[in-house]
CSV table of C-alpha atoms and ligand atoms in Angstrom, one decimal:
chain,number,residue,atom,x,y,z
E,1,MET,CA,35.4,-37.5,-3.3
E,2,SER,CA,35.5,-34.1,-1.5
E,3,ASP,CA,34.1,-33.6,2.0
E,4,ILE,CA,31.3,-31.5,0.6
E,5,ALA,CA,30.3,-34.2,-2.0
E,6,LEU,CA,30.3,-36.8,0.8
E,7,LEU,CA,28.1,-34.5,3.0
E,8,LEU,CA,25.6,-33.9,0.1
E,9,ARG,CA,25.5,-37.6,-0.5
E,10,GLN,CA,24.6,-38.3,3.2
E,11,CYS,CA,22.4,-35.3,4.0
E,12,GLY,CA,20.9,-34.5,0.6
E,13,SER,CA,21.3,-31.6,-1.7
E,14,PRO,CA,20.8,-28.6,-1.3
E,15,LEU,CA,22.5,-28.3,2.1
E,16,TYR,CA,23.3,-25.6,4.5
E,17,VAL,CA,26.7,-25.8,6.3
E,18,TYR,CA,27.9,-23.5,9.1
E,19,ASP,CA,31.4,-23.3,10.4
E,20,LEU,CA,31.3,-22.7,14.2
E,21,ASP,CA,35.0,-21.7,14.4
E,22,GLN,CA,34.4,-19.0,11.9
E,23,ILE,CA,31.4,-17.8,14.0
E,24,ARG,CA,33.5,-17.8,17.2
E,25,ALA,CA,36.2,-15.8,15.4
E,26,ALA,CA,33.6,-13.3,14.1
E,27,TYR,CA,32.3,-12.9,17.7
E,28,ARG,CA,35.8,-12.2,19.0
E,29,ASP,CA,36.5,-9.7,16.2
E,30,PHE,CA,33.3,-7.9,16.9
E,31,ALA,CA,33.7,-7.9,20.7
E,32,THR,CA,37.2,-6.5,20.5
E,33,CYS,CA,36.0,-3.4,18.6
E,34,PHE,CA,34.0,-2.2,21.7
E,35,ALA,CA,36.2,-1.6,24.6
E,36,TYR,CA,33.5,0.0,26.8
E,37,ARG,CA,32.4,-1.8,29.9
E,38,PRO,CA,29.8,-2.8,31.1
E,39,LEU,CA,29.1,-4.3,27.7
E,40,ASP,CA,26.6,-7.1,26.8
E,41,ILE,CA,26.5,-8.6,23.3
E,42,HIS,CA,23.3,-10.2,22.5
E,43,TYR,CA,23.3,-12.3,19.3
E,44,ALA,CA,20.2,-11.6,17.2
E,45,VAL,CA,18.5,-15.0,17.0
E,46,VAL,CA,16.3,-13.8,14.2
E,47,CYS,CA,19.0,-14.2,11.6
E,48,ASN,CA,19.8,-17.8,12.3
E,49,HIS,CA,18.3,-19.8,15.2
E,50,ASN,CA,20.3,-23.0,14.7
E,51,HIS,CA,20.8,-24.3,18.2
E,52,HIS,CA,24.4,-25.2,17.7
E,53,ILE,CA,25.1,-21.6,16.7
E,54,LEU,CA,23.2,-20.3,19.7
E,55,GLN,CA,25.2,-22.6,22.0
E,56,ALA,CA,28.6,-21.8,20.4
E,57,LEU,CA,27.9,-18.0,20.8
E,58,ALA,CA,26.6,-18.4,24.4
E,59,ALA,CA,29.8,-20.3,25.2
E,60,CYS,CA,31.8,-17.3,23.9
E,61,GLY,CA,29.9,-15.1,26.3
E,62,ALA,CA,27.0,-13.8,24.2
E,63,GLY,CA,23.5,-13.3,25.4
E,64,MET,CA,20.6,-13.5,23.0
E,65,HIS,CA,18.3,-10.9,21.4
E,66,ALA,CA,14.8,-12.2,20.7
E,67,ASN,CA,12.7,-10.4,18.1
E,68,THR,CA,9.8,-12.7,18.7
E,69,PRO,CA,8.7,-15.2,21.3
E,70,GLY,CA,9.9,-17.9,18.9
E,71,ASP,CA,13.4,-16.5,19.1
E,72,ALA,CA,13.2,-16.5,22.9
E,73,HIS,CA,11.9,-20.1,22.8
E,74,ALA,CA,14.8,-21.2,20.5
E,75,ALA,CA,17.3,-19.6,22.9
E,76,LEU,CA,15.7,-21.2,26.0
E,77,ARG,CA,15.6,-24.6,24.3
E,78,ALA,CA,19.3,-24.2,23.4
E,79,GLY,CA,19.9,-24.0,27.2
E,80,ILE,CA,20.4,-20.2,27.5
E,81,ALA,CA,19.3,-18.8,30.8
E,82,PRO,CA,16.3,-16.3,30.7
E,83,GLU,CA,18.5,-13.6,32.3
E,84,GLN,CA,20.7,-13.8,29.2
E,85,ILE,CA,17.8,-13.1,26.8
E,86,MET,CA,16.4,-9.7,26.0
E,87,TYR,CA,13.3,-9.2,23.8
E,88,THR,CA,12.9,-6.2,21.5
E,89,GLY,CA,10.1,-6.2,19.1
E,90,SER,CA,6.6,-5.1,18.0
E,91,ASN,CA,3.0,-6.1,18.6
E,92,LEU,CA,3.0,-8.9,21.1
E,93,ASN,CA,-0.5,-10.3,21.6
E,94,ALA,CA,-1.7,-11.4,25.1
E,95,ALA,CA,-0.3,-14.9,24.7
E,96,ASP,CA,3.1,-13.7,23.5
E,97,LEU,CA,3.4,-11.3,26.4
E,98,ASP,CA,2.3,-13.9,28.9
E,99,TYR,CA,4.9,-16.3,27.5
E,100,LEU,CA,7.8,-13.8,27.7
E,101,LEU,CA,6.9,-12.7,31.2
E,102,GLN,CA,6.4,-16.2,32.5
E,103,GLN,CA,9.9,-17.0,31.3
E,104,GLY,CA,11.3,-13.9,33.0
E,105,ILE,CA,12.7,-12.3,29.9
E,106,ALA,CA,13.5,-8.6,29.9
E,107,LEU,CA,11.5,-6.5,27.4
E,108,ASN,CA,12.1,-3.5,25.2
E,109,LEU,CA,8.6,-2.5,24.0
E,110,ASP,CA,7.9,-0.3,21.0
E,111,SER,CA,4.5,1.3,21.6
E,112,LEU,CA,2.4,2.9,24.4
E,113,ASP,CA,-0.3,0.3,23.9
E,114,GLN,CA,2.3,-2.4,24.6
E,115,LEU,CA,3.4,-0.5,27.7
E,116,ARG,CA,-0.2,-0.4,28.9
E,117,ASP,CA,-0.5,-4.1,28.3
E,118,LEU,CA,2.6,-4.7,30.4
E,119,LEU,CA,1.5,-2.5,33.2
E,120,ALA,CA,-1.8,-4.3,33.4
E,121,HIS,CA,-0.2,-7.7,33.5
E,122,PRO,CA,0.0,-9.5,36.9
E,123,ARG,CA,3.7,-10.3,36.2
E,124,CYS,CA,4.6,-6.8,35.3
E,125,PRO,CA,8.4,-6.5,36.0
E,126,ALA,CA,10.2,-3.7,37.9
E,127,GLU,CA,12.0,-2.5,34.8
E,128,VAL,CA,11.2,-2.1,31.2
E,129,GLY,CA,13.0,-0.6,28.1
E,130,LEU,CA,11.5,1.2,25.2
E,131,ARG,CA,12.6,1.3,21.6
E,132,LEU,CA,13.0,4.8,20.2
E,133,CYS,CA,12.3,5.8,16.6
E,134,ILE,CA,15.6,6.5,15.0
E,135,ASP,CA,14.4,9.3,12.9
E,136,ASP,CA,11.4,11.5,12.3
E,137,ARG,CA,10.4,10.1,8.9
E,138,PRO,CA,6.6,10.1,8.8
E,139,GLY,CA,6.6,6.5,7.5
E,140,ASN,CA,8.7,5.1,10.3
E,141,ARG,CA,6.5,2.6,12.2
E,142,ILE,CA,9.1,1.2,14.5
E,143,GLY,CA,9.7,2.5,18.1
E,144,VAL,CA,8.2,5.3,20.1
E,145,SER,CA,8.6,9.0,19.1
E,146,ARG,CA,10.0,11.6,21.5
E,147,PRO,CA,6.5,12.8,22.5
E,148,GLU,CA,5.4,9.2,23.1
E,149,LEU,CA,8.5,8.7,25.3
E,150,GLN,CA,7.2,11.6,27.5
E,151,GLN,CA,3.8,10.0,27.6
E,152,ALA,CA,5.4,6.7,28.6
E,153,LEU,CA,7.1,8.3,31.5
E,154,GLN,CA,3.8,9.7,32.6
E,155,LEU,CA,2.2,6.2,32.3
E,156,LEU,CA,4.9,4.7,34.4
E,157,ARG,CA,4.7,7.3,37.2
E,158,GLY,CA,3.7,5.7,40.5
E,159,THR,CA,3.5,2.2,39.0
E,160,GLY,CA,6.6,0.6,40.5
E,161,THR,CA,8.0,-0.1,37.1
E,162,ARG,CA,11.0,2.0,35.9
E,163,LEU,CA,12.0,2.9,32.4
E,164,SER,CA,15.5,1.6,32.6
E,165,GLY,CA,16.6,1.2,29.0
E,166,LEU,CA,16.4,2.8,25.6
E,167,HIS,CA,16.9,0.8,22.4
E,168,MET,CA,17.5,1.7,18.8
E,169,TYR,CA,17.9,-0.3,15.6
E,170,ALA,CA,19.6,1.3,12.7
E,171,GLY,CA,18.1,-1.1,10.1
E,172,THR,CA,19.9,-4.1,8.7
E,173,ASN,CA,23.1,-4.4,6.8
E,174,ASN,CA,24.6,-1.0,7.4
E,175,LEU,CA,28.1,-0.3,6.2
E,176,ASN,CA,28.1,3.3,7.2
E,177,ALA,CA,29.3,4.2,10.7
E,178,ASP,CA,27.7,7.6,10.6
E,179,HIS,CA,24.3,6.1,10.3
E,180,PHE,CA,24.7,4.4,13.7
E,181,LEU,CA,26.3,7.4,15.3
E,182,GLN,CA,23.5,9.8,14.2
E,183,ALA,CA,20.8,7.5,15.6
E,184,PHE,CA,22.9,6.9,18.8
E,185,GLU,CA,23.0,10.7,19.3
E,186,ARG,CA,19.2,10.7,19.3
E,187,LEU,CA,19.2,7.9,21.8
E,188,LEU,CA,21.5,9.9,24.1
E,189,ALA,CA,19.5,13.0,23.8
E,190,ALA,CA,16.3,11.1,24.6
E,191,ALA,CA,17.9,9.4,27.5
E,192,GLU,CA,18.4,12.7,29.3
E,193,ALA,CA,14.7,12.5,30.3
E,194,LEU,CA,15.1,9.1,32.0
E,195,PRO,CA,16.3,9.4,35.6
E,196,ASP,CA,16.3,5.6,36.0
E,197,LEU,CA,18.4,4.8,33.0
E,198,ARG,CA,20.5,1.7,33.3
E,199,TYR,CA,21.4,0.8,29.7
E,200,LEU,CA,21.4,1.9,26.1
E,201,ASN,CA,20.9,-0.6,23.4
E,202,LEU,CA,22.5,0.2,20.1
E,203,GLY,CA,20.7,-2.7,18.4
E,204,GLY,CA,22.1,-4.6,15.4
E,205,GLY,CA,22.4,-3.9,11.8
E,206,PHE,CA,26.2,-4.2,11.5
E,207,GLY,CA,26.7,-4.8,7.8
E,208,VAL,CA,28.7,-7.4,5.9
E,209,PRO,CA,30.5,-6.7,2.6
E,210,TYR,CA,28.8,-9.2,0.3
E,211,GLN,CA,30.1,-7.8,-2.9
E,212,PRO,CA,33.7,-8.3,-3.9
E,213,GLY,CA,35.7,-5.2,-3.2
E,214,GLN,CA,32.9,-3.6,-1.2
E,215,ARG,CA,34.1,-1.2,1.6
E,216,ASP,CA,33.5,-2.8,5.0
E,217,LEU,CA,31.9,-1.1,8.0
E,218,PRO,CA,34.7,0.6,10.0
E,219,LEU,CA,33.7,-1.3,13.1
E,220,GLN,CA,36.8,-0.5,15.1
E,221,GLN,CA,36.2,3.2,14.6
E,222,LEU,CA,32.5,2.8,15.4
E,223,GLY,CA,33.3,0.9,18.5
E,224,GLN,CA,35.6,3.7,19.7
E,225,GLU,CA,33.1,6.4,19.0
E,226,ILE,CA,30.3,4.6,20.8
E,227,SER,CA,32.6,3.7,23.7
E,228,ALA,CA,33.6,7.3,24.1
E,229,ARG,CA,30.0,8.4,24.2
E,230,MET,CA,29.1,5.8,26.8
E,231,GLN,CA,32.1,6.7,28.9
E,232,HIS,CA,30.9,10.3,28.9
E,233,LEU,CA,27.4,9.3,29.8
E,234,SER,CA,28.5,7.2,32.7
E,235,GLU,CA,30.6,10.1,34.0
E,236,GLN,CA,27.7,12.4,33.7
E,237,ARG,CA,25.4,10.0,35.6
E,238,ARG,CA,28.1,9.1,38.1
E,239,ARG,CA,27.3,5.4,37.7
E,240,PRO,CA,28.2,2.8,35.1
E,241,MET,CA,25.6,2.7,32.2
E,242,GLY,CA,25.3,-0.5,30.4
E,243,LEU,CA,25.9,-0.8,26.7
E,244,ILE,CA,24.0,-3.6,24.8
E,245,LEU,CA,24.7,-4.6,21.2
E,246,GLU,CA,22.6,-7.0,19.1
E,247,PRO,CA,24.6,-8.1,16.1
E,248,GLY,CA,23.1,-10.8,13.9
E,249,ARG,CA,24.3,-10.9,10.3
E,250,ARG,CA,27.8,-9.7,11.2
E,251,LEU,CA,28.5,-12.8,13.4
E,252,VAL,CA,27.1,-15.6,11.2
E,253,ALA,CA,26.7,-14.5,7.5
E,254,ALA,CA,30.1,-15.4,6.3
E,255,ALA,CA,30.2,-18.7,8.1
E,256,GLY,CA,27.3,-20.2,6.2
E,257,THR,CA,27.3,-21.7,2.8
E,258,LEU,CA,24.4,-23.2,0.8
E,259,TYR,CA,25.7,-26.1,-1.3
E,260,MET,CA,23.7,-27.3,-4.3
E,261,GLN,CA,24.1,-29.5,-7.4
E,262,VAL,CA,23.9,-28.6,-11.0
E,263,ILE,CA,21.0,-30.4,-12.7
E,264,SER,CA,21.0,-29.1,-16.3
E,265,VAL,CA,22.9,-26.6,-18.4
E,266,LYS,CA,21.4,-24.7,-21.3
E,267,GLU,CA,24.2,-23.1,-23.3
E,268,ARG,CA,22.9,-20.5,-25.7
E,269,PRO,CA,25.1,-18.2,-27.8
E,270,GLU,CA,24.5,-15.1,-25.6
E,271,ARG,CA,23.9,-16.6,-22.2
E,272,ARG,CA,24.1,-19.8,-20.1
E,273,PHE,CA,21.3,-21.1,-17.9
E,274,VAL,CA,22.5,-23.4,-15.2
E,275,GLY,CA,19.6,-25.2,-13.4
E,276,VAL,CA,20.3,-26.3,-9.8
E,277,ASP,CA,18.4,-28.3,-7.2
E,278,SER,CA,18.0,-25.3,-4.9
E,279,SER,CA,15.6,-22.4,-5.2
E,280,VAL,CA,14.6,-19.0,-3.9
E,281,ALA,CA,12.5,-20.8,-1.3
E,282,ASN,CA,15.8,-22.0,0.3
E,283,ILE,CA,17.4,-18.6,0.4
E,284,VAL,CA,15.9,-15.2,-0.4
E,285,VAL,CA,18.3,-13.7,-2.9
E,286,PRO,CA,18.5,-10.4,-4.9
E,287,SER,CA,15.8,-11.5,-7.4
E,288,VAL,CA,13.4,-11.5,-4.5
E,289,TYR,CA,14.9,-9.3,-1.8
E,290,HIS,CA,18.3,-9.7,-0.3
E,291,PRO,CA,21.9,-8.8,-0.8
E,292,TYR,CA,24.1,-10.2,-3.5
E,293,HIS,CA,25.6,-13.7,-2.8
E,294,ALA,CA,28.7,-14.9,-4.6
E,295,ILE,CA,28.4,-18.3,-6.1
E,296,GLU,CA,31.4,-20.5,-6.7
E,297,ALA,CA,31.9,-23.7,-8.6
E,298,LEU,CA,33.5,-26.5,-6.6
E,299,THR,CA,34.3,-28.9,-9.4
E,300,PRO,CA,37.5,-27.7,-11.1
E,301,ARG,CA,36.8,-27.3,-14.8
E,302,GLY,CA,39.2,-24.7,-16.0
E,303,PRO,CA,39.0,-20.9,-16.3
E,304,LEU,CA,35.9,-18.7,-15.9
E,305,LEU,CA,33.9,-18.5,-19.2
E,306,ASP,CA,33.1,-15.1,-20.7
E,307,LEU,CA,29.5,-16.2,-21.1
E,308,PRO,CA,27.1,-14.5,-18.6
E,309,THR,CA,25.6,-17.3,-16.5
E,310,ASP,CA,22.3,-17.3,-14.6
E,311,ILE,CA,21.8,-19.8,-11.9
E,312,CYS,CA,18.2,-21.0,-12.1
E,313,GLY,CA,16.2,-22.7,-9.3
E,314,ALA,CA,14.3,-25.9,-9.4
E,315,SER,CA,11.0,-24.4,-10.5
E,316,THR,CA,9.5,-22.3,-13.3
E,317,HIS,CA,8.7,-19.4,-10.9
E,318,SER,CA,9.7,-16.4,-12.9
E,319,ARG,CA,11.9,-15.0,-10.2
E,320,ASP,CA,13.6,-18.2,-9.3
E,321,PHE,CA,17.2,-17.1,-10.0
E,322,LEU,CA,19.9,-17.7,-7.3
E,323,GLY,CA,22.3,-15.6,-9.3
E,324,ARG,CA,22.4,-13.6,-12.5
E,325,ASP,CA,25.1,-12.5,-14.9
E,326,LEU,CA,27.8,-14.5,-13.1
E,327,ARG,CA,31.1,-15.6,-14.5
E,328,LEU,CA,31.7,-19.3,-13.8
E,329,PRO,CA,33.8,-22.1,-15.4
E,330,ALA,CA,32.4,-24.8,-17.6
E,331,LEU,CA,29.7,-26.7,-15.7
E,332,GLN,CA,28.1,-30.1,-16.1
E,333,PRO,CA,25.1,-31.8,-14.5
E,334,GLY,CA,26.3,-33.2,-11.1
E,335,ASP,CA,28.8,-30.4,-10.5
E,336,LEU,CA,28.6,-28.7,-7.1
E,337,LEU,CA,28.1,-25.0,-6.5
E,338,ALA,CA,28.6,-23.0,-3.3
E,339,LEU,CA,26.4,-20.0,-2.6
E,340,LYS,CA,28.5,-18.0,-0.1
E,341,ASP,CA,27.7,-15.8,2.9
E,342,ALA,CA,24.5,-17.7,3.5
E,343,GLY,CA,24.7,-17.9,7.3
E,344,ALA,CA,22.3,-15.0,8.1
E,345,TYR,CA,18.7,-14.8,7.0
E,346,GLY,CA,19.2,-17.9,4.9
E,347,TYR,CA,17.5,-20.9,6.4
E,348,ALA,CA,15.7,-18.5,8.7
E,349,MET,CA,13.9,-17.0,5.7
E,350,SER,CA,13.5,-20.2,3.8
E,351,SER,CA,9.9,-21.5,3.3
E,352,HIS,CA,7.7,-24.1,1.7
E,353,PHE,CA,7.0,-21.8,-1.2
E,354,LEU,CA,7.2,-23.9,-4.4
E,355,ASN,CA,6.4,-27.0,-2.3
E,356,ARG,CA,9.8,-28.4,-1.8
E,357,PRO,CA,11.3,-29.8,1.4
E,358,ARG,CA,13.7,-27.6,3.1
E,359,PRO,CA,17.4,-28.5,3.2
E,360,ALA,CA,19.3,-30.1,6.1
E,361,GLU,CA,21.7,-28.1,8.2
E,362,VAL,CA,25.2,-29.3,9.1
E,363,VAL,CA,27.6,-27.6,11.5
E,364,LYS,CA,31.4,-28.0,11.3
E,365,ASP,CA,33.0,-27.7,14.7
E,366,GLY,CA,36.8,-28.0,14.5
E,367,ALA,CA,37.4,-31.2,12.5
E,368,SER,CA,34.0,-32.7,13.2
E,369,TRP,CA,30.8,-32.5,11.2
E,370,LEU,CA,27.4,-32.7,12.8
E,371,LEU,CA,23.9,-33.0,11.2
E,372,SER,CA,22.1,-30.3,13.1
E,373,ARG,CA,18.7,-30.4,11.3
E,374,ARG,CA,17.5,-33.2,9.1
E,375,ARG,CA,16.4,-32.6,5.6
E,376,GLU,CA,12.6,-32.4,5.2
E,377,ASN,CA,10.7,-34.9,3.1
E,378,LEU,CA,7.6,-34.7,1.0
E,379,ASP,CA,5.4,-35.7,3.9
E,380,ASP,CA,6.8,-32.8,6.0
E,381,LEU,CA,5.2,-30.5,3.4
E,382,LEU,CA,1.8,-31.8,4.3
E,383,ALA,CA,2.3,-32.6,8.0
E,384,LEU,CA,0.2,-29.8,9.4
E,385,GLN,CA,-2.8,-30.4,7.1
E,386,ILE,CA,-5.8,-31.7,9.0
E,387,ALA,CA,-9.6,-31.9,8.8
E,388,GLU,CA,-10.9,-31.0,12.2
E,389,PRO,CA,-14.6,-30.1,12.6
E,390,LEU,CA,-15.0,-26.8,14.5
E,391,ALA,CA,-17.9,-26.1,16.8
E,392,LEU,CA,-18.8,-22.4,16.8
L,401,PLP,C1,15.9,-5.2,17.2
L,401,PLP,C2,16.8,-5.9,16.3
L,401,PLP,N1,18.1,-6.1,16.8
L,401,PLP,C3,19.0,-6.8,16.0
L,401,PLP,C4,18.7,-7.3,14.8
L,401,PLP,C5,19.7,-8.0,14.0
L,401,PLP,O1,20.0,-7.3,12.9
L,401,PLP,P1,21.3,-7.6,12.0
L,401,PLP,O2,21.3,-9.0,11.6
L,401,PLP,O3,21.1,-6.7,10.9
L,401,PLP,O4,22.5,-7.3,12.9
L,401,PLP,C6,17.3,-7.1,14.3
L,401,PLP,C7,17.0,-7.7,13.0
L,401,PLP,O5,15.8,-7.6,12.6
L,401,PLP,C8,16.4,-6.4,15.1
L,401,PLP,O6,15.2,-6.2,14.7
């Protein structure tokens, strides 16, 4: 029996598996593309908060990017020091802000109201960063506009808090280097108004070629272009400016696989429907909203059939397809399938939709396998339901 079949037998099916060596290699590949120093690479916890992944990346030298207080909490619980964590996000309520400030986590805020909240807080830090809108599209809600940046500087005047960083985020899964460069030029132009600038944060969004034959992001070239601009900036300012990067998907997507088992096969003249024990509640796929994921058969049963094959989830939800129009070999109930590139925004976006327990997570570290999160059971689905009288 294969390792994967044994794992599924022990940990249940479907099952997420992550390869830590592959994540370490992806981190090294990424880091070598950016020669500029000082450089801090903060892994974006939002795309996979598995604590073994956080620890493995921290051991490689990564800090952490927190999109929410939950991300910061996951990083802290994985043993990462607060100084290694930077928050960038939107719409913190009072409790969220309190939590992050109490932990001593550096913040990049994205609105004037959030800046006012910070300035009114008893733990207001000496430095803050702001996230800048990357373009002037009227529908762009993220970040502060250039006029708002000017207002922010006025708000900060005489407060003892300096605007020391500017952040951008080019949007997720970009394979086009120019998109980053255009937004970075805006960041550089906006930074001219900041006398106390200490760092620029290029954010994340470094794409992954999910489709076979898809052109990859020219990361080496992007790294050189960004490094040259940072070098120039440091020379202009006559002091070293920090560069911060927040890759998520690029570091972990390819290292994760969602394994599942075939339950039933309906072979019709024009199409084959292969029912599996996973669903779109386990991983958000193209039929809902996500990139394409390759699906491979693990049980060898000869050549790929010409018959278009849909991989159907374990529900009758009309969009519960994990893959459509695939070419796969003959399949039988009990066969194993591997949904590839599932390490980013896989488990992190899984849910209790369709009322099925979420899968376990296993990490492979060198030659050893570790159960990193147990599979949920039916009681877990109901665990938070209570009947507590409320006095108003
Ligand atoms: C501010 C910020 N940085 C980094 C990331 C990570 O993005 P990606 O996984 O596309 O690299 C995100 C994702 O939402 C983000 O919002």
